[in-house]
Structures are given as structure tokens and as C-alpha cells.
Amino acid sequence: MGTFGRTTSIESFNEISSYDFTNQLAKEIKNEIEGRGKAYILGVEEDDYKKYLIQKYTLDPLKIDYDSESIEEPTVSKEWIEDRMWGEKHQTDVYTFTAKYSFVGSAILFKVQPSTRKMTSTKIYVNENSGSISFSFKVSHKDPKEFDRIKSNYQRKAFSNLENANKDAIIWNEALSGLTNRLFHKQKDEFLKENSFFAAINVKVNQDTSSVFSTPTIKKKVVPQPTLSTKAEFSSEPMMANEMYTDILKVIYDFGKSMEKKPSIYQGRDEESIRDQFLLILETRYDATTATGETFNRGGKTDIILKYANDGTNLFVAECKLWHGAAEFHKGISQLFDRYLTWRDSKVALLLFVRNKDFTNIVNIIKEEALKHPYFLSVAGQRGETSFSYQFHLPADKEKKVHFEIIAFHFDKLRN
């Protein structure tokens, strides 16, 4: 759902109440269904059209990449300010800085005042096309500590309500399928009753209503691609942006969950066959990359490596393992970090294929045991019900942080 094609100034999370916003969305869905007309609603493939509506009106939670922060060169102006100590006003140079960040998610959420919120806000500038968000602030003293304090204060005012807005978005998404189903059937039932009435009084019914109509298509979201670092302190080393890493993990997670529902795809197959299924998805999704399996990297063969096509630099490394208990789980992590990762590999994943019937219990064990591994640094969140984000470190370099995702799938009919 896009609204900010160009840079737009808004008051962060303070333009429209969550209640009014979701009512507005519901009305848009209702109007869209009604606007299709009788022939279309009675002739379209119902499930496909409802899926289209759900996809169109789903809200993607916001995520700001604070590591992408860039500070533009300030503008300088003469302004009157009050002396802190004496209370007297004097004219001085005031520097106006702009802090910019990358973000992913539905930009419209930056406008929404969440149902539970913190009473703070400030002006922000949003550009959905470039995936950037920024705010400006003034500094009147050449004091780095004051600069950091003021910037942090504005960042807090700008984004304090982000998580609350995301919670409302998730609630909306969970209710969207039921809402769409109700609105569609309400309109369809009205058209059916109208046709029955016309037939009863011998009014000719338009035969086009029995035709099959195709559903509209939604423009495919831009798939994030590998980029070159533009930071002055680094050389132009190929790297994977956080947005691309997030996309890869989402593709893997969504595809794996889909496979869980279709046992015929994996029944009787082994670990290597399942790995090839994931490779097939990854190798066709990203430009300027190659996806390979069983590839030599450092001290052994890695199950999945996504490389930068121009020079072969590793962008993403993943290992696939059958679940054989906590001890083997720890060995699998150590194997990935000890044998396969180089200092340049900073975004990795471990895919666990679980055949056990008590999947919920296994997931709890995975979460508990991950924290006990010697390379563990911190928990970095949870992308899904069985997709867990961590910060680990390299075996020989505790200062080198590695983004590590552990994703578990329930493939109970997988071959041993």
C-alpha cells in the first residue's frame, strides 16, 4: 500500500487515529468490491479475488535500519538564542542537520496514531519510493555531546510509536481475511438475490454474469538487490543490505511453511533434495548473484551460498540440518561458524528440518539451546513463529558480529 511517491512531510504517528484509519481501509475494500459490478462479482474466481484484496490491503510492519543513518551537511543560519547561564539573548550560528534512515514496510503507517501510544511526535519526511525517512534538528553549539543528545531526542520523538503502530497493523492483518470474506459475500448475496427476483418476475438476467473474470494483478514489490558500500571508511566491497537479508529470510520462511502444507513435495526425500528446492527459489530472485549448493567455503562444503556474480564475494551463507537433538544442534552451529564462515560472512542462517511429532516442544528446545552456545551474543528478535534472529560472533574474533537466523520447519514425512 503506497502513498508517499515523493518526499512528504508529516507529523510522525499523529495524522489519523488507528480507529479512523482502519475504518477508512474497510470502506476502501467495500467500495472496491461494489465498484466491480454484478457481472464481475458473480463471474470472478472467488478465492483468487479475495486473495488479491488481502494482498493489496495487508499492512507490512515498519522496520527502520538505524545502521543506515546518514547525516547531511548542515545549513547554517543566524538566530537569536537565550544564554543558558545568564538568560540573555544573543545572535549566533545555528546548524540545521538532517538525519536520514532506510526503512521497509507500509509507509502509510508513519501517519497512523496507534490505539496505545506515547504522547510524543515530531515532523518527519517520508519517501516510499526510495525507502527513506528523515528528520531535521538544530544545534547551536559545536559540542558533539550536545549533537548526540539532541539527535537522540528527536529520534525518540519521531519513532517512539513505531512498535505500537506495528501492533495495530498486525491486528488489522489478522482480521483482514474475515473482513474481506464478509464484504465480498454481502455484495455477492445481494446480486444473487437481485437476479433471483428478476427471474421471478420474468426480467431477463444479463448472461454475462456467468462468465469467468480474471482478478486484477498487484505490482510486484521491488526485490532488494546487493549493493556496494558507499561509506568512506570501507572499500567498495560487495555487501548485502539489511533489506535484502530480510527478503531472503522471508522467502525461505514463506516457502518452507508452504512446503509444510504439501507433504507430497518432500515426502520420502532427503535433506539434500529439500535444500535444492530452496536453492531454486533463491537463484532466480536476485540480480547480479549466483546461488549454489554444496560449495567449498573456507574449511568445507556449505549447503547454500549466495554470491556476488561479478567477483564471487559471499553475500549469504546457510546450512541445512535434520533435527537430531540438542547436542547435534550445537554441533551444527559450531560446524557452520568454525568451518564455513570467513571474516567477510556476516549474514548467515541455519535451516532445521524437524521430523518429530512434538514440533512445539522442539521449537522451545531450539530457543533455549541457542542461548547456550559459546558464540551467542544476543537475541535480535523473531521474524516468525519458528524463525529466530540472533547476534553471534566468529570463533576467533569476538568483536566480529554475525547476523544469525535459525529457522525450523516441520517436515514430519522427510526421509532419514
CSV table of C-alpha atoms in Angstrom, one decimal:
chain,number,residue,atom,x,y,z
A,1,MET,CA,0.0,0.0,0.0
A,2,GLY,CA,1.8,3.1,-1.1
A,3,THR,CA,1.1,6.7,-0.5
A,4,PHE,CA,4.4,8.6,-0.5
A,5,GLY,CA,5.7,8.5,-4.0
A,6,ARG,CA,7.8,11.6,-3.3
A,7,THR,CA,9.2,13.1,-0.1
A,8,THR,CA,6.2,14.1,2.1
A,9,SER,CA,6.3,16.0,5.4
A,10,ILE,CA,4.1,14.6,8.2
A,11,GLU,CA,3.8,14.5,12.0
A,12,SER,CA,5.1,11.1,13.0
A,13,PHE,CA,2.3,8.7,14.0
A,14,ASN,CA,0.0,11.6,14.7
A,15,GLU,CA,-2.1,12.3,11.5
A,16,ILE,CA,-5.0,9.9,11.8
A,17,SER,CA,-6.3,7.7,14.6
A,18,SER,CA,-5.9,3.9,14.2
A,19,TYR,CA,-9.7,3.6,14.5
A,20,ASP,CA,-10.4,6.1,11.7
A,21,PHE,CA,-7.6,4.6,9.6
A,22,THR,CA,-8.8,1.0,9.7
A,23,ASN,CA,-12.4,2.2,9.1
A,24,GLN,CA,-11.1,4.0,6.1
A,25,LEU,CA,-9.4,0.9,4.8
A,26,ALA,CA,-12.5,-1.2,5.3
A,27,LYS,CA,-14.5,1.4,3.4
A,28,GLU,CA,-12.0,1.3,0.5
A,29,ILE,CA,-12.3,-2.5,0.3
A,30,LYS,CA,-16.1,-2.2,0.4
A,31,ASN,CA,-16.1,0.5,-2.4
A,32,GLU,CA,-13.7,-1.6,-4.5
A,33,ILE,CA,-15.9,-4.7,-4.3
A,34,GLU,CA,-19.1,-2.7,-5.1
A,35,GLY,CA,-17.3,-0.8,-7.9
A,36,ARG,CA,-16.7,-4.1,-9.8
A,37,GLY,CA,-20.3,-4.5,-10.6
A,38,LYS,CA,-22.6,-7.5,-10.7
A,39,ALA,CA,-21.1,-9.3,-13.7
A,40,TYR,CA,-17.7,-9.2,-12.3
A,41,ILE,CA,-18.5,-10.3,-8.7
A,42,LEU,CA,-20.7,-13.2,-9.9
A,43,GLY,CA,-18.2,-14.3,-12.5
A,44,VAL,CA,-14.8,-13.9,-10.9
A,45,GLU,CA,-13.0,-16.8,-9.3
A,46,GLU,CA,-13.9,-16.0,-5.7
A,47,ASP,CA,-10.8,-17.3,-3.9
A,48,ASP,CA,-8.4,-15.6,-6.2
A,49,TYR,CA,-10.2,-12.2,-6.0
A,50,LYS,CA,-10.3,-12.4,-2.2
A,51,LYS,CA,-6.6,-13.2,-2.1
A,52,TYR,CA,-5.9,-10.2,-4.3
A,53,LEU,CA,-7.8,-8.0,-1.9
A,54,ILE,CA,-6.0,-9.4,1.1
A,55,GLN,CA,-2.6,-8.9,-0.6
A,56,LYS,CA,-3.5,-5.3,-1.6
A,57,TYR,CA,-4.7,-4.2,1.8
A,58,THR,CA,-2.2,-6.0,4.0
A,59,LEU,CA,-0.1,-3.7,6.1
A,60,ASP,CA,3.6,-4.5,6.2
A,61,PRO,CA,5.0,-3.6,9.7
A,62,LEU,CA,7.7,-0.9,9.7
A,63,LYS,CA,11.3,-1.6,10.3
A,64,ILE,CA,13.9,1.2,10.4
A,65,ASP,CA,17.5,0.4,9.7
A,66,TYR,CA,19.3,2.6,12.2
A,67,ASP,CA,22.7,1.4,11.0
A,68,SER,CA,22.0,3.1,7.6
A,69,GLU,CA,22.0,6.5,9.3
A,70,SER,CA,23.4,9.3,7.2
A,71,ILE,CA,23.8,12.9,8.4
A,72,GLU,CA,23.7,15.5,5.6
A,73,GLU,CA,25.9,18.6,5.7
A,74,PRO,CA,24.0,21.2,7.7
A,75,THR,CA,22.7,24.6,6.7
A,76,VAL,CA,23.9,27.5,8.8
A,77,SER,CA,21.7,30.5,9.8
A,78,LYS,CA,22.0,33.4,12.3
A,79,GLU,CA,19.4,33.1,15.1
A,80,TRP,CA,18.8,34.7,18.4
A,81,ILE,CA,19.1,32.2,21.3
A,82,GLU,CA,19.0,32.6,25.1
A,83,ASP,CA,22.2,32.2,27.1
A,84,ARG,CA,21.8,29.1,29.4
A,85,MET,CA,23.5,30.8,32.3
A,86,TRP,CA,22.5,34.4,32.2
A,87,GLY,CA,19.2,34.2,30.3
A,88,GLU,CA,20.3,36.9,27.9
A,89,LYS,CA,19.6,36.6,24.2
A,90,HIS,CA,22.4,36.8,21.6
A,91,GLN,CA,22.8,36.1,17.9
A,92,THR,CA,24.8,33.0,17.0
A,93,ASP,CA,25.3,30.5,14.2
A,94,VAL,CA,22.7,27.7,14.3
A,95,TYR,CA,23.3,24.4,12.4
A,96,THR,CA,20.3,22.6,11.0
A,97,PHE,CA,21.1,18.9,10.4
A,98,THR,CA,19.0,16.2,8.7
A,99,ALA,CA,19.3,12.6,9.8
A,100,LYS,CA,18.2,10.0,7.2
A,101,TYR,CA,17.5,6.3,7.6
A,102,SER,CA,16.3,3.4,5.3
A,103,PHE,CA,13.1,1.6,6.1
A,104,VAL,CA,10.9,-1.2,4.9
A,105,GLY,CA,7.2,-1.7,5.5
A,106,SER,CA,4.0,0.2,4.6
A,107,ALA,CA,4.9,3.9,4.7
A,108,ILE,CA,1.3,4.9,5.4
A,109,LEU,CA,1.8,3.6,9.0
A,110,PHE,CA,4.0,6.6,9.7
A,111,LYS,CA,0.8,8.7,9.6
A,112,VAL,CA,-1.2,6.5,12.0
A,113,GLN,CA,-1.8,7.4,15.6
A,114,PRO,CA,-1.8,3.9,17.3
A,115,SER,CA,-4.5,2.9,19.7
A,116,THR,CA,-1.9,2.6,22.5
A,117,ARG,CA,0.6,5.4,22.1
A,118,LYS,CA,3.3,7.6,23.7
A,119,MET,CA,2.4,11.3,23.8
A,120,THR,CA,5.3,12.4,21.5
A,121,SER,CA,5.7,13.3,17.9
A,122,THR,CA,7.8,15.4,15.5
A,123,LYS,CA,7.9,16.4,11.8
A,124,ILE,CA,9.4,13.7,9.6
A,125,TYR,CA,10.0,13.4,5.9
A,126,VAL,CA,9.0,10.1,4.2
A,127,ASN,CA,9.8,8.9,0.7
A,128,GLU,CA,8.4,5.4,0.0
A,129,ASN,CA,10.0,5.1,-3.5
A,130,SER,CA,13.5,5.4,-2.1
A,131,GLY,CA,12.6,3.7,1.2
A,132,SER,CA,14.0,6.6,3.2
A,133,ILE,CA,12.8,8.6,6.3
A,134,SER,CA,14.4,11.6,7.9
A,135,PHE,CA,14.0,14.4,10.4
A,136,SER,CA,15.8,17.7,11.0
A,137,PHE,CA,17.1,19.3,14.2
A,138,LYS,CA,19.1,22.3,15.2
A,139,VAL,CA,22.3,22.6,17.2
A,140,SER,CA,23.7,25.9,18.4
A,141,HIS,CA,26.9,24.8,20.0
A,142,LYS,CA,29.8,22.9,18.4
A,143,ASP,CA,29.6,20.2,21.1
A,144,PRO,CA,29.5,16.5,19.9
A,145,LYS,CA,27.7,15.5,23.1
A,146,GLU,CA,25.0,18.1,22.6
A,147,PHE,CA,24.7,17.0,19.0
A,148,ASP,CA,24.2,13.4,20.1
A,149,ARG,CA,21.7,14.3,22.8
A,150,ILE,CA,19.6,16.5,20.5
A,151,LYS,CA,19.6,13.9,17.7
A,152,SER,CA,18.7,11.1,20.1
A,153,ASN,CA,15.8,13.2,21.5
A,154,TYR,CA,14.4,13.8,18.0
A,155,GLN,CA,14.9,10.2,17.0
A,156,ARG,CA,12.9,9.2,20.1
A,157,LYS,CA,10.1,11.7,19.4
A,158,ALA,CA,10.0,10.6,15.7
A,159,PHE,CA,9.9,6.8,16.2
A,160,SER,CA,8.7,6.0,19.8
A,161,ASN,CA,5.3,4.9,18.5
A,162,LEU,CA,6.7,2.7,15.7
A,163,GLU,CA,6.2,-0.6,17.6
A,164,ASN,CA,2.7,0.4,18.7
A,165,ALA,CA,1.7,1.2,15.2
A,166,ASN,CA,3.1,-2.2,14.1
A,167,LYS,CA,1.0,-3.9,16.7
A,168,ASP,CA,-2.2,-2.3,15.3
A,169,ALA,CA,-1.1,-3.3,11.8
A,170,ILE,CA,-0.7,-6.9,12.8
A,171,ILE,CA,-4.2,-6.8,14.4
A,172,TRP,CA,-5.6,-5.4,11.2
A,173,ASN,CA,-3.8,-8.1,9.1
A,174,GLU,CA,-5.2,-10.8,11.3
A,175,ALA,CA,-8.8,-9.5,10.8
A,176,LEU,CA,-8.4,-8.8,7.1
A,177,SER,CA,-9.3,-12.2,5.8
A,178,GLY,CA,-12.6,-12.3,7.7
A,179,LEU,CA,-13.4,-8.8,6.8
A,180,THR,CA,-12.8,-9.3,3.1
A,181,ASN,CA,-14.8,-12.5,3.1
A,182,ARG,CA,-17.8,-10.8,4.8
A,183,LEU,CA,-17.8,-7.8,2.5
A,184,PHE,CA,-17.4,-9.9,-0.6
A,185,HIS,CA,-20.2,-12.3,0.3
A,186,LYS,CA,-22.5,-9.5,1.4
A,187,GLN,CA,-22.2,-7.9,-2.1
A,188,LYS,CA,-22.4,-11.2,-3.9
A,189,ASP,CA,-25.5,-12.3,-2.0
A,190,GLU,CA,-27.2,-9.0,-2.8
A,191,PHE,CA,-26.5,-9.6,-6.5
A,192,LEU,CA,-27.7,-13.2,-6.3
A,193,LYS,CA,-31.0,-12.1,-4.6
A,194,GLU,CA,-31.4,-9.4,-7.3
A,195,ASN,CA,-31.0,-12.0,-10.0
A,196,SER,CA,-33.5,-14.3,-8.3
A,197,PHE,CA,-36.0,-11.5,-8.0
A,198,PHE,CA,-35.6,-10.6,-11.7
A,199,ALA,CA,-36.0,-14.2,-12.7
A,200,ALA,CA,-39.2,-14.5,-10.6
A,201,ILE,CA,-40.8,-11.6,-12.4
A,202,ASN,CA,-39.6,-12.6,-15.9
A,203,VAL,CA,-37.0,-9.9,-16.2
A,204,LYS,CA,-34.1,-11.1,-18.4
A,205,VAL,CA,-30.9,-11.5,-16.4
A,206,ASN,CA,-27.6,-10.5,-18.1
A,207,GLN,CA,-26.0,-13.7,-19.2
A,208,ASP,CA,-22.5,-12.1,-18.8
A,209,THR,CA,-22.8,-12.8,-15.1
A,210,SER,CA,-22.0,-16.4,-15.8
A,211,SER,CA,-18.7,-15.5,-17.4
A,212,VAL,CA,-15.3,-16.0,-15.7
A,213,PHE,CA,-13.4,-12.9,-15.0
A,214,SER,CA,-9.7,-12.6,-14.0
A,215,THR,CA,-8.6,-10.9,-10.9
A,216,PRO,CA,-6.5,-7.7,-11.0
A,217,THR,CA,-2.8,-8.1,-10.5
A,218,ILE,CA,-0.8,-6.3,-7.9
A,219,LYS,CA,2.5,-4.7,-9.0
A,220,LYS,CA,5.3,-6.9,-7.7
A,221,LYS,CA,7.3,-5.4,-4.9
A,222,VAL,CA,10.8,-4.4,-5.8
A,223,VAL,CA,13.1,-7.1,-4.8
A,224,PRO,CA,16.1,-5.7,-2.9
A,225,GLN,CA,19.4,-6.4,-4.6
A,226,PRO,CA,23.1,-6.4,-3.5
A,227,THR,CA,24.8,-3.0,-3.3
A,228,LEU,CA,28.2,-1.6,-2.9
A,229,SER,CA,29.2,0.1,0.3
A,230,THR,CA,29.3,3.9,-0.1
A,231,LYS,CA,30.8,4.6,3.4
A,232,ALA,CA,34.1,6.3,3.1
A,233,GLU,CA,35.8,4.1,5.7
A,234,PHE,CA,35.3,1.0,3.6
A,235,SER,CA,36.4,0.0,0.2
A,236,SER,CA,33.8,-0.8,-2.4
A,237,GLU,CA,33.3,-4.3,-1.0
A,238,PRO,CA,30.1,-6.1,-2.2
A,239,MET,CA,27.7,-6.4,0.7
A,240,MET,CA,24.2,-7.4,1.4
A,241,ALA,CA,21.9,-4.6,2.6
A,242,ASN,CA,19.7,-5.5,5.6
A,243,GLU,CA,16.7,-5.1,3.3
A,244,MET,CA,18.0,-7.9,1.1
A,245,TYR,CA,18.8,-10.2,4.0
A,246,THR,CA,15.3,-9.7,5.4
A,247,ASP,CA,13.9,-10.5,2.0
A,248,ILE,CA,16.0,-13.7,1.7
A,249,LEU,CA,14.9,-14.9,5.1
A,250,LYS,CA,11.2,-14.1,4.3
A,251,VAL,CA,11.4,-16.0,1.0
A,252,ILE,CA,13.0,-19.0,2.8
A,253,TYR,CA,10.5,-18.9,5.7
A,254,ASP,CA,7.4,-18.5,3.5
A,255,PHE,CA,8.5,-21.2,1.0
A,256,GLY,CA,9.3,-23.6,3.9
A,257,LYS,CA,5.9,-23.0,5.5
A,258,SER,CA,4.2,-23.6,2.2
A,259,MET,CA,6.1,-26.9,1.8
A,260,GLU,CA,4.9,-28.0,5.3
A,261,LYS,CA,1.3,-27.9,4.0
A,262,LYS,CA,2.2,-30.0,0.9
A,263,PRO,CA,3.8,-33.2,2.2
A,264,SER,CA,3.8,-34.7,-1.3
A,265,ILE,CA,6.6,-32.3,-2.2
A,266,TYR,CA,9.0,-33.6,0.4
A,267,GLN,CA,7.7,-37.0,1.4
A,268,GLY,CA,10.4,-39.6,1.1
A,269,ARG,CA,13.0,-37.1,0.1
A,270,ASP,CA,16.3,-36.4,1.9
A,271,GLU,CA,17.9,-33.2,3.3
A,272,GLU,CA,19.8,-32.5,0.1
A,273,SER,CA,16.6,-32.7,-2.0
A,274,ILE,CA,14.9,-30.1,0.2
A,275,ARG,CA,18.0,-27.9,0.1
A,276,ASP,CA,17.7,-27.9,-3.7
A,277,GLN,CA,14.1,-26.6,-3.5
A,278,PHE,CA,15.3,-23.6,-1.6
A,279,LEU,CA,18.2,-23.0,-4.0
A,280,LEU,CA,15.8,-23.0,-6.9
A,281,ILE,CA,13.8,-20.1,-5.4
A,282,LEU,CA,16.9,-18.1,-4.4
A,283,GLU,CA,18.9,-18.4,-7.6
A,284,THR,CA,16.2,-16.8,-9.8
A,285,ARG,CA,15.2,-14.0,-7.4
A,286,TYR,CA,18.2,-11.6,-7.3
A,287,ASP,CA,20.1,-9.9,-10.0
A,288,ALA,CA,23.9,-10.0,-10.0
A,289,THR,CA,24.0,-13.0,-7.8
A,290,THR,CA,24.6,-16.8,-8.1
A,291,ALA,CA,23.1,-19.3,-5.7
A,292,THR,CA,24.9,-22.6,-5.3
A,293,GLY,CA,24.8,-25.7,-3.1
A,294,GLU,CA,27.5,-27.9,-1.6
A,295,THR,CA,30.0,-25.2,-2.3
A,296,PHE,CA,33.5,-25.1,-0.9
A,297,ASN,CA,33.9,-22.2,1.5
A,298,ARG,CA,36.9,-22.0,3.8
A,299,GLY,CA,37.1,-25.4,5.6
A,300,GLY,CA,34.3,-27.4,4.0
A,301,LYS,CA,31.2,-27.5,1.8
A,302,THR,CA,28.3,-25.2,2.6
A,303,ASP,CA,24.7,-26.1,1.7
A,304,ILE,CA,23.7,-22.7,0.4
A,305,ILE,CA,25.8,-19.8,-0.7
A,306,LEU,CA,24.6,-16.6,-2.4
A,307,LYS,CA,27.5,-15.0,-4.2
A,308,TYR,CA,28.0,-11.6,-5.9
A,309,ALA,CA,28.3,-12.6,-9.6
A,310,ASN,CA,30.9,-10.1,-10.5
A,311,ASP,CA,33.7,-11.2,-8.2
A,312,GLY,CA,32.3,-14.2,-6.3
A,313,THR,CA,32.1,-12.5,-2.9
A,314,ASN,CA,29.9,-14.3,-0.4
A,315,LEU,CA,26.7,-12.4,0.4
A,316,PHE,CA,24.7,-15.0,2.3
A,317,VAL,CA,25.6,-18.5,3.8
A,318,ALA,CA,23.1,-21.1,5.0
A,319,GLU,CA,23.4,-24.6,6.3
A,320,CYS,CA,20.6,-27.2,6.3
A,321,LYS,CA,20.3,-29.8,9.1
A,322,LEU,CA,17.9,-32.5,10.2
A,323,TRP,CA,17.0,-32.2,13.8
A,324,HIS,CA,18.7,-34.9,15.9
A,325,GLY,CA,18.6,-33.3,19.3
A,326,ALA,CA,20.2,-30.5,21.3
A,327,ALA,CA,23.8,-31.9,21.1
A,328,GLU,CA,23.7,-32.2,17.3
A,329,PHE,CA,22.1,-28.8,17.1
A,330,HIS,CA,25.1,-27.2,18.9
A,331,LYS,CA,27.5,-29.2,16.6
A,332,GLY,CA,25.6,-27.8,13.6
A,333,ILE,CA,26.1,-24.2,14.7
A,334,SER,CA,29.8,-24.8,15.5
A,335,GLN,CA,30.3,-26.5,12.1
A,336,LEU,CA,28.7,-23.5,10.3
A,337,PHE,CA,30.9,-21.0,12.2
A,338,ASP,CA,34.1,-23.0,12.6
A,339,ARG,CA,34.4,-24.5,9.2
A,340,TYR,CA,32.4,-22.4,6.7
A,341,LEU,CA,32.4,-18.7,7.7
A,342,THR,CA,35.1,-16.2,6.8
A,343,TRP,CA,35.6,-12.8,8.4
A,344,ARG,CA,33.5,-11.3,5.4
A,345,ASP,CA,30.5,-13.6,6.1
A,346,SER,CA,28.2,-11.6,8.3
A,347,LYS,CA,24.7,-12.7,7.3
A,348,VAL,CA,24.0,-16.4,7.8
A,349,ALA,CA,21.2,-18.9,8.6
A,350,LEU,CA,20.7,-22.4,9.9
A,351,LEU,CA,17.7,-24.3,8.5
A,352,LEU,CA,16.4,-27.1,10.7
A,353,PHE,CA,14.2,-29.8,9.3
A,354,VAL,CA,12.2,-31.4,12.1
A,355,ARG,CA,10.5,-34.8,11.7
A,356,ASN,CA,9.4,-35.2,15.4
A,357,LYS,CA,5.7,-35.1,16.0
A,358,ASP,CA,6.1,-32.8,19.1
A,359,PHE,CA,7.2,-29.9,17.0
A,360,THR,CA,6.2,-27.3,19.6
A,361,ASN,CA,8.5,-28.9,22.2
A,362,ILE,CA,11.4,-29.0,19.7
A,363,VAL,CA,10.9,-25.3,18.9
A,364,ASN,CA,11.1,-24.4,22.6
A,365,ILE,CA,14.3,-26.5,22.9
A,366,ILE,CA,15.9,-24.7,19.9
A,367,LYS,CA,15.2,-21.3,21.5
A,368,GLU,CA,16.6,-22.4,24.9
A,369,GLU,CA,19.7,-24.1,23.4
A,370,ALA,CA,20.6,-21.3,21.1
A,371,LEU,CA,21.3,-19.0,24.1
A,372,LYS,CA,23.8,-21.6,25.5
A,373,HIS,CA,26.1,-21.7,22.5
A,374,PRO,CA,29.5,-20.2,23.2
A,375,TYR,CA,29.3,-17.9,20.2
A,376,PHE,CA,26.0,-16.4,21.2
A,377,LEU,CA,25.9,-12.7,21.9
A,378,SER,CA,22.3,-11.5,22.0
A,379,VAL,CA,18.7,-12.1,20.8
A,380,ALA,CA,17.8,-9.8,17.9
A,381,GLY,CA,14.1,-10.6,17.6
A,382,GLN,CA,11.7,-13.1,16.0
A,383,ARG,CA,10.7,-12.9,12.3
A,384,GLY,CA,8.1,-15.6,12.6
A,385,GLU,CA,6.6,-18.3,14.8
A,386,THR,CA,9.7,-20.5,14.1
A,387,SER,CA,12.2,-18.0,12.7
A,388,PHE,CA,14.6,-16.6,15.3
A,389,SER,CA,17.1,-13.8,15.0
A,390,TYR,CA,20.4,-13.7,16.9
A,391,GLN,CA,23.8,-11.9,17.1
A,392,PHE,CA,26.6,-14.4,17.3
A,393,HIS,CA,30.4,-13.8,16.9
A,394,LEU,CA,33.1,-15.5,14.9
A,395,PRO,CA,35.1,-18.2,16.8
A,396,ALA,CA,38.4,-16.4,16.8
A,397,ASP,CA,37.1,-12.8,16.8
A,398,LYS,CA,34.5,-11.9,19.5
A,399,GLU,CA,34.3,-8.3,18.0
A,400,LYS,CA,33.1,-9.6,14.7
A,401,LYS,CA,29.3,-9.8,14.9
A,402,VAL,CA,27.3,-12.1,12.7
A,403,HIS,CA,23.6,-11.8,11.9
A,404,PHE,CA,22.4,-15.4,12.5
A,405,GLU,CA,18.9,-16.7,11.7
A,406,ILE,CA,17.7,-20.1,13.0
A,407,ILE,CA,14.6,-21.3,11.1
A,408,ALA,CA,12.8,-24.5,11.9
A,409,PHE,CA,10.4,-26.4,9.6
A,410,HIS,CA,8.1,-29.3,10.4
A,411,PHE,CA,8.8,-31.9,7.7
A,412,ASP,CA,7.5,-35.0,9.5
A,413,LYS,CA,7.5,-37.2,6.4
A,414,LEU,CA,11.1,-36.4,5.4
A,415,ARG,CA,13.3,-39.4,4.9
A,416,ASN,CA,16.0,-40.1,7.5
